[in-house]
Amino acid sequence: VAGVESQFRAVASVAEELPLANHIFDAVYAGGCVHHMITELAFPEVARVLRPGGTLAAIEPWRAPLYGIGTRIFGKREVEVFCRPLTHERLEPFFQAFSSVRIIRHGTLTRYPMLAASKLGLQLGLRVTWRVNRIDDALSSAVPGLRRFGSSIALIGTT
């Protein structure tokens, strides 16, 4: 449809054991799945299959202060799976595997309340969710230090 099929190669695999040659991809996108991985195995594997200057981009949940309270009250979204929000310790292999890293935090004020609303049956549309997130980011950026409590993060790593 987009006319990029000759330039695009999609591969689905287990990140901890990529059955791929070294340095074959320009970019890897992992949308909401790194928190299911054993990061000390997955990050070096992803870096291995990226060409020099290649980039990993991921959007992930972060273990923010309200996580423990929310899961005690509402339970986890996915039961009986290896699902753990990222922490400083779980990100250490990211810093080791990539020569340049960037982390952008989101969802300081609204991510957990919106998840709770969803658990209670209130389904917000994509447009409303996007608007709420943009307001959250703007407010959190206006207050020094508040954004570091965000419960979602974007990871960008370059080899």
PDB file of C-alpha atoms in Angstrom:
ATOM      1  CA  VAL A   1       0.000   0.000   0.000  1.00  0.00           C
ATOM      2  CA  ALA A   2       2.792   2.437   0.924  1.00  0.00           C
ATOM      3  CA  GLY A   3       5.108   1.293  -1.875  1.00  0.00           C
ATOM      4  CA  VAL A   4       8.027   0.494   0.447  1.00  0.00           C
ATOM      5  CA  GLU A   5       7.947  -3.302   0.307  1.00  0.00           C
ATOM      6  CA  SER A   6      11.375  -3.455  -1.349  1.00  0.00           C
ATOM      7  CA  GLN A   7      12.884  -1.350   1.476  1.00  0.00           C
ATOM      8  CA  PHE A   8      11.054  -2.849   4.443  1.00  0.00           C
ATOM      9  CA  ARG A   9      11.572  -6.191   6.132  1.00  0.00           C
ATOM     10  CA  ALA A  10       9.398  -7.189   9.058  1.00  0.00           C
ATOM     11  CA  VAL A  11      10.618  -9.974  11.323  1.00  0.00           C
ATOM     12  CA  ALA A  12       8.881 -11.398  14.389  1.00  0.00           C
ATOM     13  CA  SER A  13      11.140 -13.217  16.813  1.00  0.00           C
ATOM     14  CA  VAL A  14      12.033 -13.742  20.459  1.00  0.00           C
ATOM     15  CA  ALA A  15      14.358 -10.841  21.300  1.00  0.00           C
ATOM     16  CA  GLU A  16      16.530 -12.820  23.707  1.00  0.00           C
ATOM     17  CA  GLU A  17      17.532 -15.288  20.942  1.00  0.00           C
ATOM     18  CA  LEU A  18      17.343 -13.583  17.560  1.00  0.00           C
ATOM     19  CA  PRO A  19      17.969 -16.144  14.781  1.00  0.00           C
ATOM     20  CA  LEU A  20      19.452 -13.440  12.567  1.00  0.00           C
ATOM     21  CA  ALA A  21      22.866 -12.473  11.210  1.00  0.00           C
ATOM     22  CA  ASN A  22      24.844  -9.607  12.711  1.00  0.00           C
ATOM     23  CA  HIS A  23      24.342  -6.017  11.497  1.00  0.00           C
ATOM     24  CA  ILE A  24      21.420  -6.563   9.099  1.00  0.00           C
ATOM     25  CA  PHE A  25      18.861  -3.957  10.215  1.00  0.00           C
ATOM     26  CA  ASP A  26      18.840  -0.173  10.187  1.00  0.00           C
ATOM     27  CA  ALA A  27      16.113   0.018  12.821  1.00  0.00           C
ATOM     28  CA  VAL A  28      14.161  -2.103  15.269  1.00  0.00           C
ATOM     29  CA  TYR A  29      10.848  -1.050  16.793  1.00  0.00           C
ATOM     30  CA  ALA A  30       9.562  -2.779  19.917  1.00  0.00           C
ATOM     31  CA  GLY A  31       6.149  -1.383  20.811  1.00  0.00           C
ATOM     32  CA  GLY A  32       5.134  -2.296  24.331  1.00  0.00           C
ATOM     33  CA  CYS A  33       7.021  -5.577  24.538  1.00  0.00           C
ATOM     34  CA  VAL A  34      10.411  -4.862  26.168  1.00  0.00           C
ATOM     35  CA  HIS A  35       8.823  -5.077  29.621  1.00  0.00           C
ATOM     36  CA  HIS A  36       8.092  -8.756  28.837  1.00  0.00           C
ATOM     37  CA  MET A  37      11.756  -9.438  28.010  1.00  0.00           C
ATOM     38  CA  ILE A  38      14.801 -10.461  29.977  1.00  0.00           C
ATOM     39  CA  THR A  39      16.538  -7.174  29.233  1.00  0.00           C
ATOM     40  CA  GLU A  40      20.100  -8.349  29.960  1.00  0.00           C
ATOM     41  CA  LEU A  41      19.689 -10.825  27.074  1.00  0.00           C
ATOM     42  CA  ALA A  42      17.407  -8.861  24.747  1.00  0.00           C
ATOM     43  CA  PHE A  43      19.183  -5.500  24.501  1.00  0.00           C
ATOM     44  CA  PRO A  44      22.574  -6.957  23.435  1.00  0.00           C
ATOM     45  CA  GLU A  45      20.799  -9.189  20.886  1.00  0.00           C
ATOM     46  CA  VAL A  46      18.937  -6.248  19.354  1.00  0.00           C
ATOM     47  CA  ALA A  47      22.162  -4.193  19.248  1.00  0.00           C
ATOM     48  CA  ARG A  48      23.913  -7.136  17.553  1.00  0.00           C
ATOM     49  CA  VAL A  49      21.486  -7.257  14.610  1.00  0.00           C
ATOM     50  CA  LEU A  50      21.585  -3.498  14.059  1.00  0.00           C
ATOM     51  CA  ARG A  51      24.032  -2.000  11.597  1.00  0.00           C
ATOM     52  CA  PRO A  52      26.477   0.581  12.988  1.00  0.00           C
ATOM     53  CA  GLY A  53      24.402   3.707  13.563  1.00  0.00           C
ATOM     54  CA  GLY A  54      21.207   1.616  13.707  1.00  0.00           C
ATOM     55  CA  THR A  55      18.424   2.541  16.104  1.00  0.00           C
ATOM     56  CA  LEU A  56      16.135   0.743  18.531  1.00  0.00           C
ATOM     57  CA  ALA A  57      12.920   2.565  19.428  1.00  0.00           C
ATOM     58  CA  ALA A  58      10.506   1.300  22.082  1.00  0.00           C
ATOM     59  CA  ILE A  59       7.514   2.591  24.047  1.00  0.00           C
ATOM     60  CA  GLU A  60       7.224   0.947  27.453  1.00  0.00           C
ATOM     61  CA  PRO A  61       5.590   1.094  30.883  1.00  0.00           C
ATOM     62  CA  TRP A  62       7.810   2.449  33.659  1.00  0.00           C
ATOM     63  CA  ARG A  63       7.523   1.378  37.289  1.00  0.00           C
ATOM     64  CA  ALA A  64       6.340   4.710  38.668  1.00  0.00           C
ATOM     65  CA  PRO A  65       5.386   5.271  42.333  1.00  0.00           C
ATOM     66  CA  LEU A  66       1.663   4.613  41.748  1.00  0.00           C
ATOM     67  CA  TYR A  67       2.265   1.216  40.084  1.00  0.00           C
ATOM     68  CA  GLY A  68       2.320  -0.787  43.331  1.00  0.00           C
ATOM     69  CA  ILE A  69      -0.801   0.917  44.671  1.00  0.00           C
ATOM     70  CA  GLY A  70      -2.671   0.511  41.384  1.00  0.00           C
ATOM     71  CA  THR A  71      -1.879  -3.173  40.981  1.00  0.00           C
ATOM     72  CA  ARG A  72      -2.947  -3.871  44.580  1.00  0.00           C
ATOM     73  CA  ILE A  73      -6.291  -2.157  43.992  1.00  0.00           C
ATOM     74  CA  PHE A  74      -7.037  -3.094  40.379  1.00  0.00           C
ATOM     75  CA  GLY A  75      -4.746  -6.063  39.703  1.00  0.00           C
ATOM     76  CA  LYS A  76      -2.426  -6.452  36.743  1.00  0.00           C
ATOM     77  CA  ARG A  77      -3.683  -6.043  33.193  1.00  0.00           C
ATOM     78  CA  GLU A  78      -2.162  -9.375  32.163  1.00  0.00           C
ATOM     79  CA  VAL A  79      -2.222 -12.229  34.654  1.00  0.00           C
ATOM     80  CA  GLU A  80       0.291 -15.103  34.662  1.00  0.00           C
ATOM     81  CA  VAL A  81       2.734 -13.544  32.173  1.00  0.00           C
ATOM     82  CA  PHE A  82       6.270 -12.243  32.563  1.00  0.00           C
ATOM     83  CA  CYS A  83       5.173  -8.625  32.669  1.00  0.00           C
ATOM     84  CA  ARG A  84       7.221  -6.167  34.696  1.00  0.00           C
ATOM     85  CA  PRO A  85       7.415  -2.420  34.064  1.00  0.00           C
ATOM     86  CA  LEU A  86      10.933  -1.221  33.422  1.00  0.00           C
ATOM     87  CA  THR A  87      13.109   0.068  36.268  1.00  0.00           C
ATOM     88  CA  HIS A  88      16.571   1.607  36.453  1.00  0.00           C
ATOM     89  CA  GLU A  89      18.010  -1.876  37.091  1.00  0.00           C
ATOM     90  CA  ARG A  90      16.197  -3.442  34.134  1.00  0.00           C
ATOM     91  CA  LEU A  91      17.443  -0.607  31.879  1.00  0.00           C
ATOM     92  CA  GLU A  92      21.121  -1.008  32.783  1.00  0.00           C
ATOM     93  CA  PRO A  93      21.715  -3.417  29.833  1.00  0.00           C
ATOM     94  CA  PHE A  94      20.209  -0.778  27.498  1.00  0.00           C
ATOM     95  CA  PHE A  95      22.947   1.677  28.480  1.00  0.00           C
ATOM     96  CA  GLN A  96      25.589  -1.017  28.015  1.00  0.00           C
ATOM     97  CA  ALA A  97      24.351  -2.269  24.618  1.00  0.00           C
ATOM     98  CA  PHE A  98      23.920   1.091  22.863  1.00  0.00           C
ATOM     99  CA  SER A  99      26.483   3.847  22.403  1.00  0.00           C
ATOM    100  CA  SER A 100      23.875   6.601  22.443  1.00  0.00           C
ATOM    101  CA  VAL A 101      20.628   6.415  24.430  1.00  0.00           C
ATOM    102  CA  ARG A 102      17.698   8.716  24.990  1.00  0.00           C
ATOM    103  CA  ILE A 103      14.799   8.213  27.383  1.00  0.00           C
ATOM    104  CA  ILE A 104      11.654  10.335  27.244  1.00  0.00           C
ATOM    105  CA  ARG A 105       9.132  10.007  30.067  1.00  0.00           C
ATOM    106  CA  HIS A 106       5.366  10.348  29.658  1.00  0.00           C
ATOM    107  CA  GLY A 107       2.185   9.715  31.620  1.00  0.00           C
ATOM    108  CA  THR A 108       3.113  11.308  34.944  1.00  0.00           C
ATOM    109  CA  LEU A 109      -0.386  12.384  35.941  1.00  0.00           C
ATOM    110  CA  THR A 110      -2.817  10.378  33.854  1.00  0.00           C
ATOM    111  CA  ARG A 111      -1.528   6.950  32.748  1.00  0.00           C
ATOM    112  CA  TYR A 112      -2.562   5.021  35.854  1.00  0.00           C
ATOM    113  CA  PRO A 113      -5.906   6.835  36.265  1.00  0.00           C
ATOM    114  CA  MET A 114      -6.698   6.065  32.605  1.00  0.00           C
ATOM    115  CA  LEU A 115      -5.769   2.393  33.120  1.00  0.00           C
ATOM    116  CA  ALA A 116      -8.020   2.325  36.195  1.00  0.00           C
ATOM    117  CA  ALA A 117     -10.864   3.886  34.187  1.00  0.00           C
ATOM    118  CA  SER A 118     -10.409   1.174  31.553  1.00  0.00           C
ATOM    119  CA  LYS A 119     -10.528  -1.547  34.243  1.00  0.00           C
ATOM    120  CA  LEU A 120     -13.786  -0.006  35.476  1.00  0.00           C
ATOM    121  CA  GLY A 121     -15.291  -0.202  31.972  1.00  0.00           C
ATOM    122  CA  LEU A 122     -14.789   3.410  30.822  1.00  0.00           C
ATOM    123  CA  GLN A 123     -13.351   3.229  27.319  1.00  0.00           C
ATOM    124  CA  LEU A 124     -11.792   6.499  26.180  1.00  0.00           C
ATOM    125  CA  GLY A 125     -11.375   6.891  22.455  1.00  0.00           C
ATOM    126  CA  LEU A 126      -7.969   7.191  20.851  1.00  0.00           C
ATOM    127  CA  ARG A 127      -8.445  10.905  20.139  1.00  0.00           C
ATOM    128  CA  VAL A 128      -9.381  11.642  23.782  1.00  0.00           C
ATOM    129  CA  THR A 129      -6.498   9.530  25.078  1.00  0.00           C
ATOM    130  CA  TRP A 130      -4.032  11.305  22.793  1.00  0.00           C
ATOM    131  CA  ARG A 131      -5.315  14.716  23.902  1.00  0.00           C
ATOM    132  CA  VAL A 132      -5.133  13.782  27.607  1.00  0.00           C
ATOM    133  CA  ASN A 133      -1.568  12.513  27.150  1.00  0.00           C
ATOM    134  CA  ARG A 134      -0.491  15.734  25.426  1.00  0.00           C
ATOM    135  CA  ILE A 135      -1.961  17.818  28.256  1.00  0.00           C
ATOM    136  CA  ASP A 136      -0.276  15.544  30.805  1.00  0.00           C
ATOM    137  CA  ASP A 137       3.110  15.981  29.079  1.00  0.00           C
ATOM    138  CA  ALA A 138       2.688  19.765  28.869  1.00  0.00           C
ATOM    139  CA  LEU A 139       1.744  20.098  32.560  1.00  0.00           C
ATOM    140  CA  SER A 140       4.482  17.708  33.668  1.00  0.00           C
ATOM    141  CA  SER A 141       7.066  19.575  31.604  1.00  0.00           C
ATOM    142  CA  ALA A 142       6.001  22.900  33.140  1.00  0.00           C
ATOM    143  CA  VAL A 143       6.755  21.712  36.693  1.00  0.00           C
ATOM    144  CA  PRO A 144      10.501  21.098  37.174  1.00  0.00           C
ATOM    145  CA  GLY A 145      11.262  17.458  38.005  1.00  0.00           C
ATOM    146  CA  LEU A 146       7.668  16.205  37.650  1.00  0.00           C
ATOM    147  CA  ARG A 147       8.182  14.476  34.309  1.00  0.00           C
ATOM    148  CA  ARG A 148      10.713  12.079  35.878  1.00  0.00           C
ATOM    149  CA  PHE A 149       7.752  10.384  37.609  1.00  0.00           C
ATOM    150  CA  GLY A 150       6.208   9.433  34.247  1.00  0.00           C
ATOM    151  CA  SER A 151       4.842   5.905  34.047  1.00  0.00           C
ATOM    152  CA  SER A 152       5.569   5.449  30.333  1.00  0.00           C
ATOM    153  CA  ILE A 153       8.901   5.848  28.616  1.00  0.00           C
ATOM    154  CA  ALA A 154      10.180   6.030  25.084  1.00  0.00           C
ATOM    155  CA  LEU A 155      13.569   4.368  24.618  1.00  0.00           C
ATOM    156  CA  ILE A 156      15.793   5.355  21.727  1.00  0.00           C
ATOM    157  CA  GLY A 157      19.136   3.608  21.438  1.00  0.00           C
ATOM    158  CA  THR A 158      21.709   3.936  18.668  1.00  0.00           C
ATOM    159  CA  THR A 159      24.588   1.532  18.056  1.00  0.00           C
TER     160      THR A 159
END
